Amino acid sequence: MIFKQVPVGSFQNFSYLIGDESTKKAALVDPAWEVDRLLQLCSELGLAVSLVINTHSHSDHVGGNEVVSQRTGAKVVAHAASPVHKDISVTDGDRISVGNLSVQVIHTPGHCPDHICLLFDNKLLTGDTLFVGECGRTDLPGGNSGDMYDSLNKLLELDDKIEVYPGHDYGHNKSSTIRYERQNNYTLKKRTREQFIQFMKEP
Ligand SMILES: [Fe+2]
């Protein structure tokens, strides 16, 4: 498998490239900035972009969907609740094929209702649900702290060794692990759902 984390744009976003070496097919996750650079990278690696996958519908994650589709013919994959134009709707537990690779969809509402995390090959793309040392905001339209609590707990059930790759470079490292986040992320300290909802209201 070919896997690249690409820092892009003015809001410390990460786009991701997931490529299957055997079929030379690739998915671009959250293309919004520097699309030329992302497509250039794919072509340098000899990969054809067959899918765009959005972790969620905020513009800093989806702004490049159309350009990538037009230039590569890639189909757009997003959660069924996402308002973006999509060719393939997914929901919790679905699997997305990238060539011979299989990417599992985990629905994680809270930051927004259509948020999904993507699990493959011991790697978890967490979008704006979980950052290194932080969790995503719940005060934007469609945000819900109770849902975020449930979603974070869903992620914490995953194996300790799974690597965490967030949608923004907000931490002191560009990636971490479920174990690291469980032990060090102050937003994941043991709280009841009510306590977490209160905690998210604090400045
Ligand atoms: Fe977002």
Short mmCIF file of C-alpha atoms and ligand atoms in Angstrom, two decimals:
data_model
loop_
_atom_site.label_atom_id
_atom_site.label_comp_id
_atom_site.label_asym_id
_atom_site.label_seq_id
_atom_site.Cartn_x
_atom_site.Cartn_y
_atom_site.Cartn_z
CA MET A 1 0.00 0.00 0.00
CA ILE A 2 1.08 3.55 -0.69
CA PHE A 3 0.06 6.02 2.00
CA LYS A 4 0.90 9.73 2.10
CA GLN A 5 -0.07 12.46 4.52
CA VAL A 6 0.08 15.81 2.73
CA PRO A 7 -0.03 19.13 4.63
CA VAL A 8 -2.07 21.61 2.53
CA GLY A 9 -3.66 25.03 2.59
CA SER A 10 -3.90 27.85 5.08
CA PHE A 11 -5.77 26.06 7.89
CA GLN A 12 -3.19 23.37 8.64
CA ASN A 13 -5.25 20.75 6.82
CA PHE A 14 -4.01 17.30 5.92
CA SER A 15 -5.07 15.56 2.74
CA TYR A 16 -4.30 11.87 2.40
CA LEU A 17 -3.42 9.62 -0.48
CA ILE A 18 -4.27 5.92 -0.26
CA GLY A 19 -2.86 3.96 -3.17
CA ASP A 20 -3.05 0.31 -4.14
CA GLU A 21 0.22 -0.77 -5.69
CA SER A 22 -1.25 -3.82 -7.46
CA THR A 23 -3.98 -2.00 -9.41
CA LYS A 24 -2.38 1.48 -9.37
CA LYS A 25 -5.67 2.93 -8.15
CA ALA A 26 -5.82 5.61 -5.49
CA ALA A 27 -8.20 7.53 -3.27
CA LEU A 28 -7.67 11.15 -2.29
CA VAL A 29 -9.12 11.91 1.12
CA ASP A 30 -10.30 15.50 1.73
CA PRO A 31 -8.84 17.29 -1.30
CA ALA A 32 -9.55 20.99 -0.81
CA TRP A 33 -6.26 22.84 -1.22
CA GLU A 34 -3.30 22.56 -3.57
CA VAL A 35 -5.13 20.12 -5.80
CA ASP A 36 -2.47 20.45 -8.53
CA ARG A 37 0.14 19.30 -6.06
CA LEU A 38 -1.97 16.34 -4.93
CA LEU A 39 -2.61 15.22 -8.51
CA GLN A 40 1.05 15.70 -9.36
CA LEU A 41 2.00 13.46 -6.44
CA CYS A 42 -0.40 10.77 -7.69
CA SER A 43 1.03 10.87 -11.17
CA GLU A 44 4.61 10.75 -9.87
CA LEU A 45 3.65 7.60 -7.99
CA GLY A 46 2.01 6.15 -11.11
CA LEU A 47 -1.43 6.15 -9.47
CA ALA A 48 -4.80 6.91 -11.07
CA VAL A 49 -7.26 8.61 -8.71
CA SER A 50 -10.45 6.57 -8.80
CA LEU A 51 -12.09 7.93 -5.64
CA VAL A 52 -12.37 11.09 -3.60
CA ILE A 53 -13.41 10.34 -0.03
CA ASN A 54 -14.60 13.10 2.33
CA THR A 55 -14.33 12.69 6.09
CA HIS A 56 -17.01 15.40 6.34
CA SER A 57 -18.62 18.19 4.37
CA HIS A 58 -16.83 21.31 5.69
CA SER A 59 -15.39 23.37 2.85
CA ASP A 60 -11.79 23.06 3.99
CA HIS A 61 -12.12 19.29 3.35
CA VAL A 62 -14.24 19.16 0.19
CA GLY A 63 -13.31 22.28 -1.81
CA GLY A 64 -11.30 20.28 -4.36
CA ASN A 65 -13.85 17.48 -4.97
CA GLU A 66 -15.11 18.86 -8.25
CA VAL A 67 -11.73 19.71 -9.77
CA VAL A 68 -10.35 16.28 -8.89
CA SER A 69 -13.43 14.57 -10.36
CA GLN A 70 -13.27 16.61 -13.55
CA ARG A 71 -9.60 15.97 -14.08
CA THR A 72 -9.47 12.28 -13.13
CA GLY A 73 -13.02 10.93 -13.42
CA ALA A 74 -12.89 10.02 -9.73
CA LYS A 75 -16.16 9.24 -7.96
CA VAL A 76 -16.93 11.17 -4.79
CA VAL A 77 -17.65 9.10 -1.66
CA ALA A 78 -19.26 10.71 1.39
CA HIS A 79 -21.60 9.82 4.23
CA ALA A 80 -25.28 9.55 3.27
CA ALA A 81 -26.05 12.67 5.36
CA SER A 82 -23.44 14.81 3.60
CA PRO A 83 -24.89 17.70 1.59
CA VAL A 84 -22.00 17.64 -0.94
CA HIS A 85 -22.50 16.25 -4.43
CA LYS A 86 -21.56 12.58 -4.13
CA ASP A 87 -21.56 9.56 -6.40
CA ILE A 88 -21.42 6.98 -3.61
CA SER A 89 -23.14 7.30 -0.21
CA VAL A 90 -21.74 5.35 2.71
CA THR A 91 -22.74 4.71 6.28
CA ASP A 92 -21.34 3.05 9.40
CA GLY A 93 -19.71 -0.32 8.75
CA ASP A 94 -19.55 0.05 4.97
CA ARG A 95 -16.37 -0.83 3.13
CA ILE A 96 -14.90 1.23 0.31
CA SER A 97 -12.68 -0.55 -2.23
CA VAL A 98 -9.59 1.30 -3.44
CA GLY A 99 -8.27 -1.16 -6.00
CA ASN A 100 -7.68 -4.27 -3.87
CA LEU A 101 -7.58 -2.31 -0.62
CA SER A 102 -10.55 -2.20 1.69
CA VAL A 103 -11.34 0.88 3.76
CA GLN A 104 -13.83 0.58 6.61
CA VAL A 105 -16.24 3.43 7.34
CA ILE A 106 -16.89 4.41 10.95
CA HIS A 107 -19.65 7.00 11.37
CA THR A 108 -18.55 9.55 13.98
CA PRO A 109 -21.06 12.42 14.23
CA GLY A 110 -20.41 15.22 16.71
CA HIS A 111 -18.25 17.70 14.78
CA CYS A 112 -20.97 17.50 12.13
CA PRO A 113 -23.67 14.89 11.40
CA ASP A 114 -22.01 13.45 8.28
CA HIS A 115 -18.56 12.85 9.76
CA ILE A 116 -16.84 9.52 9.07
CA CYS A 117 -13.48 8.07 10.08
CA LEU A 118 -11.66 5.69 7.76
CA LEU A 119 -9.91 2.52 8.98
CA PHE A 120 -7.48 0.48 6.87
CA ASP A 121 -4.19 -1.29 7.37
CA ASN A 122 -3.83 -0.34 11.07
CA LYS A 123 -4.40 3.32 10.21
CA LEU A 124 -7.32 5.51 11.20
CA LEU A 125 -8.05 8.77 9.40
CA THR A 126 -9.91 10.80 12.01
CA GLY A 127 -10.79 13.99 10.12
CA ASP A 128 -12.07 16.61 12.55
CA THR A 129 -13.33 14.10 15.13
CA LEU A 130 -9.99 13.43 16.82
CA PHE A 131 -6.76 15.42 16.57
CA VAL A 132 -3.42 14.67 18.21
CA GLY A 133 -4.09 15.80 21.79
CA GLU A 134 -7.49 17.36 21.00
CA CYS A 135 -10.97 16.60 19.73
CA GLY A 136 -12.97 18.46 17.12
CA ARG A 137 -15.25 21.43 17.76
CA THR A 138 -18.91 20.81 18.40
CA ASP A 139 -20.07 24.44 18.35
CA LEU A 140 -20.45 24.76 14.58
CA PRO A 141 -23.81 24.20 12.82
CA GLY A 142 -24.76 20.52 13.12
CA GLY A 143 -22.29 19.97 15.95
CA ASN A 144 -23.40 17.92 18.95
CA SER A 145 -21.31 17.25 22.05
CA GLY A 146 -23.30 14.17 23.11
CA ASP A 147 -22.75 12.62 19.69
CA MET A 148 -19.04 13.55 19.89
CA TYR A 149 -18.79 11.73 23.24
CA ASP A 150 -20.30 8.58 21.72
CA SER A 151 -18.09 8.86 18.62
CA LEU A 152 -14.87 9.30 20.60
CA ASN A 153 -15.77 6.30 22.76
CA LYS A 154 -16.33 4.28 19.60
CA LEU A 155 -12.79 5.16 18.46
CA LEU A 156 -11.34 4.32 21.88
CA GLU A 157 -12.67 0.77 21.51
CA LEU A 158 -10.19 0.27 18.67
CA ASP A 159 -6.86 -1.46 19.18
CA ASP A 160 -4.18 0.50 21.03
CA LYS A 161 -1.72 0.09 18.18
CA ILE A 162 -3.88 1.70 15.51
CA GLU A 163 -2.25 4.85 14.16
CA VAL A 164 -4.22 8.08 14.25
CA TYR A 165 -4.00 10.48 11.28
CA PRO A 166 -6.04 13.65 11.85
CA GLY A 167 -7.58 16.16 9.42
CA HIS A 168 -5.53 19.07 10.76
CA ASP A 169 -2.01 19.53 12.06
CA TYR A 170 -3.08 20.85 15.48
CA GLY A 171 -0.88 18.71 17.74
CA HIS A 172 2.81 18.51 18.54
CA ASN A 173 3.03 15.49 16.23
CA LYS A 174 1.46 14.91 12.84
CA SER A 175 0.09 11.52 13.86
CA SER A 176 -0.21 9.34 16.98
CA THR A 177 -1.85 6.11 18.12
CA ILE A 178 -5.07 5.18 19.89
CA ARG A 179 -2.92 4.28 22.91
CA TYR A 180 -1.25 7.71 22.94
CA GLU A 181 -4.56 9.51 22.67
CA ARG A 182 -6.18 7.39 25.37
CA GLN A 183 -3.30 8.20 27.73
CA ASN A 184 -2.56 11.83 26.81
CA ASN A 185 -5.52 13.54 25.19
CA TYR A 186 -7.20 15.76 27.82
CA THR A 187 -10.52 15.64 25.96
CA LEU A 188 -10.63 11.85 26.42
CA LYS A 189 -10.26 11.83 30.21
CA LYS A 190 -12.88 9.66 31.94
CA ARG A 191 -16.14 11.64 31.99
CA THR A 192 -19.81 10.78 31.89
CA ARG A 193 -21.71 11.90 28.81
CA GLU A 194 -23.19 14.81 30.81
CA GLN A 195 -19.77 15.82 32.12
CA PHE A 196 -18.39 15.78 28.59
CA ILE A 197 -21.24 17.97 27.29
CA GLN A 198 -20.49 20.47 30.09
CA PHE A 199 -16.74 20.23 29.40
CA MET A 200 -17.29 21.12 25.72
CA LYS A 201 -19.19 24.26 26.76
CA GLU A 202 -16.18 25.56 28.67
CA PRO A 203 -14.01 28.09 26.84
FE FE B 1 -14.45 20.50 10.00
#
